[in-house]
């Protein structure tokens, strides 16, 4: 996999993960979540997930899920989830990290997701891994990767 | 009337353990090393350590921007209040300051909630088989288990800690260079039981069954055991009401 192809893979994987039934969105970065908190500071906190909701990012759903606003601050230019283009200085999306330790060997793909309530965690994580594997097989059939999927919240 | 020792919304008291990353390193140590400029080959290559540092860097950037923005806003509000003081605008200055204080309080609350979620999500828990590398954060897994406990009438769930079973430290066995992680977890759940419960062990067993069923149905967690600790006895609500499940 060459560097210029990484942005395309990032975008493809982002779309693949978001298309998994039961996945609400990729985990937003804390900077994006803080910007959401700042924008809502002038309104009372009203969220079904706010009480005792450690681990839930429910109140951040609209901006984190759609994410189609102008990049701000450290996010820089990028794709819908603030996707990262190596070389342009923009940070990678918090919920999707792609790396190749040492520059050779299998890629490491770390996926962090927020799922919808009422779904079974194990099933969703397996489906997400399957979607990532299918995406890799389509775009980069000769590449190998180790895939990690973590549920960081529910909405 | 219901008598409670703890107020309804009091958080359950417990001290969260230091989070350990999937690579085996303590999150707190990774952050400390980053702050002190200490680095090693592992931290430079490990995706878990690098992700932890990236999160902390983003937090620092965001908080700095927040602080700078708040300082600018406060300076502007002070200037506006100063211009209005001594004339008909005094009342306006007071209401502006009150509104700003209200906004600041809500902002602080939101930020602290966010920081708590981001920095203290608990430990990652294994899902599936040993080689699958699928995880769920402890704080996310705890919620349906606590709700399941409260399906038992009169029971209020408190602290719910979940840990990989049979590990006191980083996994030592490796396959293809990656540690083989445990696949089972143990649950430790504190509850308040109804004062009139005639058989506490039987009640605890009933709660245990609900929790184990929820772990399988909602999470797919492989639970090795569920420890139920009755930490308080409370007056039961009117008969026919369910527990205080959410």
Short mmCIF file of C-alpha atoms in Angstrom, two decimals:
data_model
loop_
_atom_site.label_atom_id
_atom_site.label_comp_id
_atom_site.label_asym_id
_atom_site.label_seq_id
_atom_site.Cartn_x
_atom_site.Cartn_y
_atom_site.Cartn_z
CA UNK A 1 0.00 0.00 0.00
CA UNK A 2 1.54 3.32 -1.00
CA UNK A 3 1.08 6.59 0.80
CA UNK A 4 -1.08 8.25 -1.85
CA UNK A 5 -3.58 5.38 -1.56
CA UNK A 6 -3.98 5.69 2.20
CA UNK A 7 -6.50 8.55 2.06
CA UNK A 8 -8.68 6.52 -0.26
CA UNK A 9 -8.46 3.53 2.05
CA UNK A 10 -9.31 5.67 5.06
CA UNK A 11 -12.39 7.01 3.33
CA UNK A 12 -13.40 3.55 2.13
CA UNK A 13 -13.02 2.04 5.59
CA UNK A 14 -14.94 4.90 7.16
CA UNK A 15 -17.84 4.32 4.79
CA UNK A 16 -17.69 0.56 5.30
CA UNK A 17 -17.84 0.84 9.08
CA UNK A 18 -20.63 3.39 9.02
CA UNK A 19 -22.62 1.02 6.80
CA UNK A 20 -22.61 -1.78 9.36
CA UNK A 21 -26.11 -2.16 10.82
CA UNK A 22 -26.01 -1.24 14.47
CA UNK A 23 -23.03 1.09 14.20
CA UNK A 24 -24.07 4.65 15.01
CA UNK A 25 -20.76 6.26 14.10
CA UNK A 26 -17.03 6.13 14.53
CA UNK A 27 -15.89 7.40 17.88
CA UNK A 28 -15.46 11.17 17.66
CA UNK A 29 -12.24 12.73 18.83
CA UNK A 30 -12.28 14.58 22.09
CA UNK A 31 -11.58 17.86 20.31
CA UNK A 32 -14.73 17.44 18.21
CA UNK A 33 -16.71 16.42 21.28
CA UNK A 34 -15.46 19.47 23.14
CA UNK A 35 -16.48 21.72 20.25
CA UNK A 36 -19.97 20.19 20.46
CA UNK A 37 -20.02 20.89 24.18
CA UNK A 38 -18.96 24.48 23.52
CA UNK A 39 -21.68 25.03 20.93
CA UNK A 40 -24.34 23.71 23.29
CA UNK A 41 -23.14 25.58 26.34
CA UNK A 42 -25.82 28.21 25.95
CA UNK A 43 -28.56 25.59 26.16
CA UNK A 44 -29.48 23.46 29.16
CA UNK A 45 -28.00 19.97 28.99
CA UNK A 46 -30.78 17.73 27.73
CA UNK A 47 -29.71 14.27 26.78
CA UNK A 48 -31.06 10.80 27.40
CA UNK A 49 -27.54 9.63 27.78
CA UNK A 50 -26.26 12.29 30.13
CA UNK A 51 -27.17 10.72 33.46
CA UNK A 52 -24.68 8.13 34.52
CA UNK A 53 -23.74 7.60 30.95
CA UNK A 54 -20.08 6.97 31.24
CA UNK A 55 -18.97 5.72 27.91
CA UNK A 56 -21.92 7.05 25.94
CA UNK A 57 -21.43 9.76 23.44
CA UNK A 58 -25.16 10.21 22.87
CA UNK A 59 -25.24 13.95 23.29
CA UNK A 60 -22.57 14.31 20.65
CA UNK A 61 -24.48 12.41 18.00
CA UNK A 62 -25.50 15.11 15.55
CA UNK A 63 -22.12 16.69 14.97
CA UNK A 64 -20.10 13.54 15.38
CA UNK A 65 -22.39 11.48 13.20
CA UNK A 66 -22.80 13.91 10.35
CA UNK A 67 -19.46 15.64 10.73
CA UNK A 68 -19.97 17.49 7.51
CA UNK A 69 -19.01 20.89 8.75
CA UNK A 70 -15.90 22.87 8.11
CA UNK A 71 -12.95 21.45 9.92
CA UNK A 72 -11.88 23.59 12.85
CA UNK A 73 -8.84 23.96 15.01
CA UNK A 74 -6.60 20.99 15.05
CA UNK A 75 -8.87 18.88 12.87
CA UNK A 76 -7.76 20.58 9.70
CA UNK A 77 -9.07 19.66 6.24
CA UNK A 78 -10.25 16.17 5.67
CA UNK A 79 -13.16 13.83 5.08
CA UNK A 80 -16.52 13.58 6.81
CA UNK A 81 -15.09 12.16 10.03
CA UNK A 82 -12.03 14.39 9.89
CA UNK A 83 -10.27 11.67 7.94
CA UNK A 84 -6.57 11.96 7.78
CA UNK A 85 -4.37 12.47 4.79
CA UNK A 86 -0.77 11.74 5.65
CA UNK A 87 1.46 14.62 4.81
CA UNK A 88 -1.07 17.40 5.13
CA UNK A 89 -0.73 17.68 8.89
CA UNK A 90 -4.38 16.90 9.65
CA UNK A 91 -5.00 14.48 12.50
CA UNK A 92 -6.51 11.06 11.72
CA UNK A 93 -10.14 10.35 12.60
CA UNK A 94 -10.28 9.32 16.24
CA UNK A 95 -12.36 6.26 15.53
CA UNK A 96 -10.14 4.87 12.78
CA UNK A 97 -6.39 4.45 13.04
CA UNK A 98 -4.32 2.83 10.34
CA UNK A 99 -0.65 2.16 10.87
CA UNK A 100 2.16 -0.11 9.79
CA UNK A 101 4.65 -0.55 12.64
CA UNK A 102 8.17 -0.35 11.34
CA UNK A 103 6.95 0.47 7.82
CA UNK A 104 6.75 -3.17 6.74
CA UNK A 105 4.57 -6.19 7.38
CA UNK A 106 0.85 -6.30 8.07
CA UNK A 107 -1.10 -3.13 8.64
CA UNK A 108 -2.75 -2.43 11.97
CA UNK A 109 -6.30 -1.10 11.74
CA UNK A 110 -7.86 0.08 14.98
CA UNK A 111 -11.59 0.77 14.74
CA UNK A 112 -13.48 2.43 17.59
CA UNK A 113 -17.22 2.64 17.27
CA UNK A 114 -20.32 3.85 19.04
CA UNK A 115 -23.20 1.42 18.61
CA UNK A 116 -26.94 1.76 18.72
CA UNK A 117 -28.85 0.62 21.78
CA UNK A 118 -30.54 -2.71 21.40
CA UNK A 119 -27.73 -4.31 19.46
CA UNK A 120 -25.51 -7.14 20.67
CA UNK A 121 -21.95 -5.99 21.17
CA UNK A 122 -20.23 -9.15 19.98
CA UNK A 123 -22.32 -9.34 16.83
CA UNK A 124 -21.67 -5.71 15.95
CA UNK A 125 -17.94 -5.94 16.45
CA UNK A 126 -17.76 -9.08 14.33
CA UNK A 127 -19.83 -7.44 11.61
CA UNK A 128 -17.57 -4.41 11.71
CA UNK A 129 -14.46 -6.52 11.39
CA UNK A 130 -16.07 -8.34 8.49
CA UNK A 131 -16.86 -5.05 6.76
CA UNK A 132 -13.26 -3.92 7.15
CA UNK A 133 -11.94 -7.22 5.82
CA UNK A 134 -14.27 -7.03 2.84
CA UNK A 135 -13.19 -3.46 2.13
CA UNK A 136 -9.53 -4.45 2.22
CA UNK A 137 -10.17 -7.42 -0.04
CA UNK A 138 -11.81 -5.09 -2.54
CA UNK A 139 -9.28 -2.26 -2.49
CA UNK A 140 -6.03 -3.97 -1.50
CA UNK A 141 -6.33 -7.73 -1.99
CA UNK A 142 -2.61 -8.32 -1.58
CA UNK A 143 -2.29 -6.50 1.73
CA UNK A 144 -2.71 -8.11 5.13
CA UNK A 145 -3.91 -6.38 8.24
CA UNK A 146 -4.61 -7.01 11.89
CA UNK A 147 -7.95 -5.51 12.80
CA UNK A 148 -9.04 -4.39 16.26
CA UNK A 149 -12.60 -3.29 16.94
CA UNK A 150 -13.61 -1.60 20.19
CA UNK A 151 -17.01 -0.36 21.29
CA UNK A 152 -16.55 2.91 23.16
CA UNK A 153 -20.15 3.93 23.62
CA UNK A 154 -23.82 3.38 22.84
CA UNK A 155 -26.57 5.75 21.83
CA UNK B 1 -42.29 6.77 52.34
CA UNK B 2 -39.03 5.42 51.14
CA UNK B 3 -36.03 5.88 53.33
CA UNK B 4 -32.71 5.87 51.63
CA UNK B 5 -29.30 6.21 53.09
CA UNK B 6 -27.87 7.40 49.81
CA UNK B 7 -29.64 10.08 47.74
CA UNK B 8 -31.22 8.72 44.55
CA UNK B 9 -28.68 10.20 42.22
CA UNK B 10 -25.53 9.73 44.28
CA UNK B 11 -22.83 8.04 42.27
CA UNK B 12 -21.77 4.66 43.61
CA UNK B 13 -18.54 5.00 45.53
CA UNK B 14 -15.65 3.11 44.06
CA UNK B 15 -12.11 3.74 43.05
CA UNK B 16 -11.56 2.82 39.40
CA UNK B 17 -8.43 0.85 38.79
CA UNK B 18 -5.71 2.24 36.55
CA UNK B 19 -6.59 1.37 32.98
CA UNK B 20 -4.31 -1.04 31.19
CA UNK B 21 -4.00 -0.80 27.43
CA UNK B 22 -4.40 -3.94 25.30
CA UNK B 23 -0.62 -4.00 24.85
CA UNK B 24 -0.22 -4.39 28.60
CA UNK B 25 1.04 -0.91 29.47
CA UNK B 26 -0.71 1.25 32.04
CA UNK B 27 -2.46 4.24 30.49
CA UNK B 28 -1.28 6.50 33.31
CA UNK B 29 2.32 5.51 32.70
CA UNK B 30 2.04 6.16 28.97
CA UNK B 31 0.69 9.65 29.68
CA UNK B 32 3.36 10.33 32.30
CA UNK B 33 6.11 9.28 29.91
CA UNK B 34 4.70 11.57 27.23
CA UNK B 35 4.54 14.53 29.59
CA UNK B 36 8.11 13.94 30.70
CA UNK B 37 9.42 13.34 27.20
CA UNK B 38 10.33 9.72 27.91
CA UNK B 39 10.01 7.42 24.92
CA UNK B 40 11.00 3.92 23.90
CA UNK B 41 10.77 1.65 20.89
CA UNK B 42 7.52 0.08 22.04
CA UNK B 43 5.68 3.35 22.48
CA UNK B 44 6.81 4.55 19.09
CA UNK B 45 5.39 1.47 17.35
CA UNK B 46 2.47 0.40 19.50
CA UNK B 47 -0.87 1.58 18.03
CA UNK B 48 -2.52 1.48 21.46
CA UNK B 49 0.13 3.68 23.09
CA UNK B 50 0.18 6.05 20.13
CA UNK B 51 -3.61 6.35 20.23
CA UNK B 52 -3.51 7.11 23.95
CA UNK B 53 -0.96 9.88 23.40
CA UNK B 54 -2.92 11.28 20.47
CA UNK B 55 -6.05 11.51 22.61
CA UNK B 56 -4.15 13.37 25.33
CA UNK B 57 -2.63 15.77 22.80
CA UNK B 58 -6.06 16.54 21.40
CA UNK B 59 -7.41 17.14 24.88
CA UNK B 60 -4.58 19.52 25.68
CA UNK B 61 -5.17 21.45 22.47
CA UNK B 62 -8.90 21.65 23.02
CA UNK B 63 -8.62 22.72 26.66
CA UNK B 64 -6.06 25.37 25.77
CA UNK B 65 -8.40 26.77 23.12
CA UNK B 66 -11.23 26.64 25.59
CA UNK B 67 -9.23 28.51 28.19
CA UNK B 68 -8.09 31.15 25.72
CA UNK B 69 -11.60 31.59 24.39
CA UNK B 70 -13.05 31.90 27.86
CA UNK B 71 -10.45 34.52 28.76
CA UNK B 72 -11.31 36.54 25.66
CA UNK B 73 -15.01 36.22 26.38
CA UNK B 74 -14.58 37.29 29.98
CA UNK B 75 -12.56 40.33 28.92
CA UNK B 76 -15.28 41.31 26.50
CA UNK B 77 -18.01 40.87 29.09
CA UNK B 78 -16.04 42.90 31.60
CA UNK B 79 -15.65 45.71 29.08
CA UNK B 80 -19.36 45.67 28.30
CA UNK B 81 -20.26 45.64 31.96
CA UNK B 82 -17.88 48.48 32.70
CA UNK B 83 -19.41 50.60 29.94
CA UNK B 84 -22.90 50.00 31.27
CA UNK B 85 -22.08 50.60 34.95
CA UNK B 86 -23.25 53.82 36.58
CA UNK B 87 -26.24 54.34 34.28
CA UNK B 88 -29.47 52.77 33.17
CA UNK B 89 -27.49 49.84 31.92
CA UNK B 90 -26.54 48.57 35.37
CA UNK B 91 -29.39 46.14 35.45
CA UNK B 92 -28.40 44.94 32.01
CA UNK B 93 -24.83 44.45 33.15
CA UNK B 94 -26.02 42.33 36.07
CA UNK B 95 -28.23 40.13 33.91
CA UNK B 96 -25.42 39.72 31.37
CA UNK B 97 -23.04 38.63 34.09
CA UNK B 98 -25.63 36.25 35.48
CA UNK B 99 -26.27 34.72 32.08
CA UNK B 100 -22.55 34.39 31.42
CA UNK B 101 -22.10 32.68 34.76
CA UNK B 102 -24.91 30.29 33.93
CA UNK B 103 -23.41 29.48 30.55
CA UNK B 104 -19.99 29.02 32.10
CA UNK B 105 -21.40 26.64 34.68
CA UNK B 106 -23.13 24.55 32.00
CA UNK B 107 -20.02 24.58 29.88
CA UNK B 108 -17.90 23.44 32.78
CA UNK B 109 -20.33 20.66 33.53
CA UNK B 110 -20.38 19.45 29.93
CA UNK B 111 -16.62 19.58 29.65
CA UNK B 112 -16.10 17.68 32.88
CA UNK B 113 -18.64 15.04 31.84
CA UNK B 114 -16.79 14.67 28.57
CA UNK B 115 -13.40 14.49 30.22
CA UNK B 116 -14.62 11.86 32.64
CA UNK B 117 -15.97 9.78 29.77
CA UNK B 118 -12.81 10.20 27.72
CA UNK B 119 -10.24 9.71 30.45
CA UNK B 120 -11.99 7.21 32.68
CA UNK B 121 -13.92 4.84 30.44
CA UNK B 122 -12.65 1.86 32.42
CA UNK B 123 -10.70 -1.03 31.02
CA UNK B 124 -11.32 -2.68 27.64
CA UNK B 125 -13.04 -6.06 27.97
CA UNK B 126 -12.59 -8.97 25.55
CA UNK B 127 -15.36 -10.09 23.24
CA UNK B 128 -15.43 -13.30 21.26
CA UNK B 129 -12.62 -15.80 20.93
CA UNK B 130 -9.00 -15.30 21.89
CA UNK B 131 -7.78 -14.39 18.43
CA UNK B 132 -10.58 -12.05 17.46
CA UNK B 133 -9.29 -8.80 19.00
CA UNK B 134 -12.76 -7.45 19.67
CA UNK B 135 -13.37 -5.26 22.74
CA UNK B 136 -15.90 -3.24 24.64
CA UNK B 137 -15.11 -0.55 27.19
CA UNK B 138 -16.04 -1.43 30.74
CA UNK B 139 -18.24 1.63 31.25
CA UNK B 140 -20.31 0.69 28.20
CA UNK B 141 -20.69 -2.93 29.27
CA UNK B 142 -21.67 -2.04 32.81
CA UNK B 143 -24.83 -0.19 31.87
CA UNK B 144 -26.98 -3.12 30.64
CA UNK B 145 -25.76 -5.26 33.52
CA UNK B 146 -26.82 -2.68 36.09
CA UNK B 147 -30.15 -2.32 34.33
CA UNK B 148 -30.61 -6.07 34.42
CA UNK B 149 -29.99 -6.16 38.17
CA UNK B 150 -32.65 -3.51 38.66
CA UNK B 151 -35.20 -5.70 36.88
CA UNK B 152 -35.40 -7.56 40.18
CA UNK B 153 -38.05 -5.75 42.22
CA UNK B 154 -36.69 -3.49 44.91
CA UNK B 155 -33.05 -3.78 43.84
CA UNK B 156 -30.94 -0.73 43.14
CA UNK B 157 -27.66 -1.30 41.35
CA UNK B 158 -24.51 0.48 42.45
CA UNK B 159 -20.95 0.09 41.32
CA UNK B 160 -20.43 -2.48 38.56
CA UNK B 161 -16.85 -3.47 37.88
CA UNK B 162 -15.96 -5.92 35.14
CA UNK B 163 -12.51 -7.38 34.67
CA UNK B 164 -10.89 -10.00 32.47
CA UNK B 165 -10.94 -13.27 34.39
CA UNK B 166 -7.77 -14.81 35.70
CA UNK B 167 -5.36 -11.99 35.00
CA UNK B 168 -3.41 -10.01 37.55
CA UNK B 169 -1.28 -8.26 34.99
CA UNK B 170 -0.33 -8.25 31.32
CA UNK B 171 -0.83 -11.50 29.46
CA UNK B 172 2.44 -13.38 29.18
CA UNK B 173 1.51 -15.82 26.44
CA UNK B 174 1.95 -14.53 22.92
CA UNK B 175 0.97 -15.78 19.49
CA UNK B 176 2.67 -14.27 16.45
CA UNK B 177 4.04 -11.51 18.66
CA UNK B 178 0.69 -10.50 20.09
CA UNK B 179 -0.37 -11.32 23.64
CA UNK B 180 -3.11 -13.94 23.87
CA UNK B 181 -5.80 -12.22 25.79
CA UNK B 182 -8.25 -13.83 28.21
CA UNK B 183 -11.74 -14.36 26.84
CA UNK B 184 -13.76 -14.49 30.02
CA UNK B 185 -14.67 -11.78 32.49
CA UNK B 186 -15.80 -11.53 36.08
CA UNK B 187 -18.42 -9.09 37.27
CA UNK B 188 -18.53 -7.46 40.68
CA UNK B 189 -21.83 -5.71 41.30
CA UNK B 190 -22.90 -3.81 44.39
CA UNK B 191 -26.61 -3.57 45.10
CA UNK B 192 -29.02 -2.12 47.58
CA UNK B 193 -31.56 -4.78 48.53
CA UNK B 194 -35.05 -4.36 49.97
CA UNK B 195 -35.06 -4.22 53.74
CA UNK B 196 -37.80 -6.83 53.96
CA UNK B 197 -35.98 -9.41 51.86
CA UNK B 198 -36.36 -12.72 53.72
CA UNK B 199 -33.54 -14.51 51.91
CA UNK B 200 -30.67 -12.34 50.75
CA UNK B 201 -28.61 -15.15 49.20
CA UNK B 202 -31.62 -16.15 47.12
CA UNK B 203 -32.12 -12.54 46.04
CA UNK B 204 -28.46 -12.28 45.11
CA UNK B 205 -28.73 -15.45 43.06
CA UNK B 206 -31.73 -14.02 41.24
CA UNK B 207 -29.80 -10.84 40.47
CA UNK B 208 -26.86 -12.93 39.34
CA UNK B 209 -29.03 -14.82 36.84
CA UNK B 210 -30.42 -11.57 35.44
CA UNK B 211 -26.92 -10.16 35.05
CA UNK B 212 -25.56 -13.27 33.36
CA UNK B 213 -28.50 -13.37 30.97
CA UNK B 214 -28.00 -9.71 30.08
CA UNK B 215 -24.28 -10.22 29.54
CA UNK B 216 -25.05 -12.86 26.97
CA UNK B 217 -28.11 -11.28 25.38
CA UNK B 218 -26.92 -7.66 25.11
CA UNK B 219 -23.16 -8.01 25.00
CA UNK B 220 -22.03 -11.51 24.13
CA UNK B 221 -19.62 -11.36 27.06
CA UNK B 222 -18.33 -14.67 28.36
CA UNK B 223 -18.89 -14.29 32.10
CA UNK B 224 -16.89 -16.56 34.37
CA UNK B 225 -18.60 -15.35 37.52
CA UNK B 226 -20.78 -12.66 39.04
CA UNK B 227 -20.09 -11.45 42.57
CA UNK B 228 -23.02 -9.68 44.17
CA UNK B 229 -22.33 -7.46 47.17
CA UNK B 230 -25.29 -6.22 49.15
CA UNK B 231 -24.05 -2.87 50.43
CA UNK B 232 -27.24 -1.54 51.91
CA UNK B 233 -30.81 -2.43 52.80
CA UNK B 234 -33.48 0.05 51.81
CA UNK B 235 -37.18 0.43 52.42
CA UNK B 236 -39.01 -1.18 49.55
CA UNK B 237 -41.27 1.00 47.36
CA UNK B 238 -45.00 0.24 47.13
CA UNK B 239 -45.68 -3.39 46.26
CA UNK B 240 -46.15 -4.03 42.58
CA UNK B 241 -43.52 -1.52 41.54
CA UNK B 242 -40.45 -2.77 39.79
CA UNK B 243 -36.98 -1.83 40.89
CA UNK B 244 -35.54 1.51 39.96
CA UNK B 245 -34.36 0.23 36.62
CA UNK B 246 -33.48 2.68 33.89
#
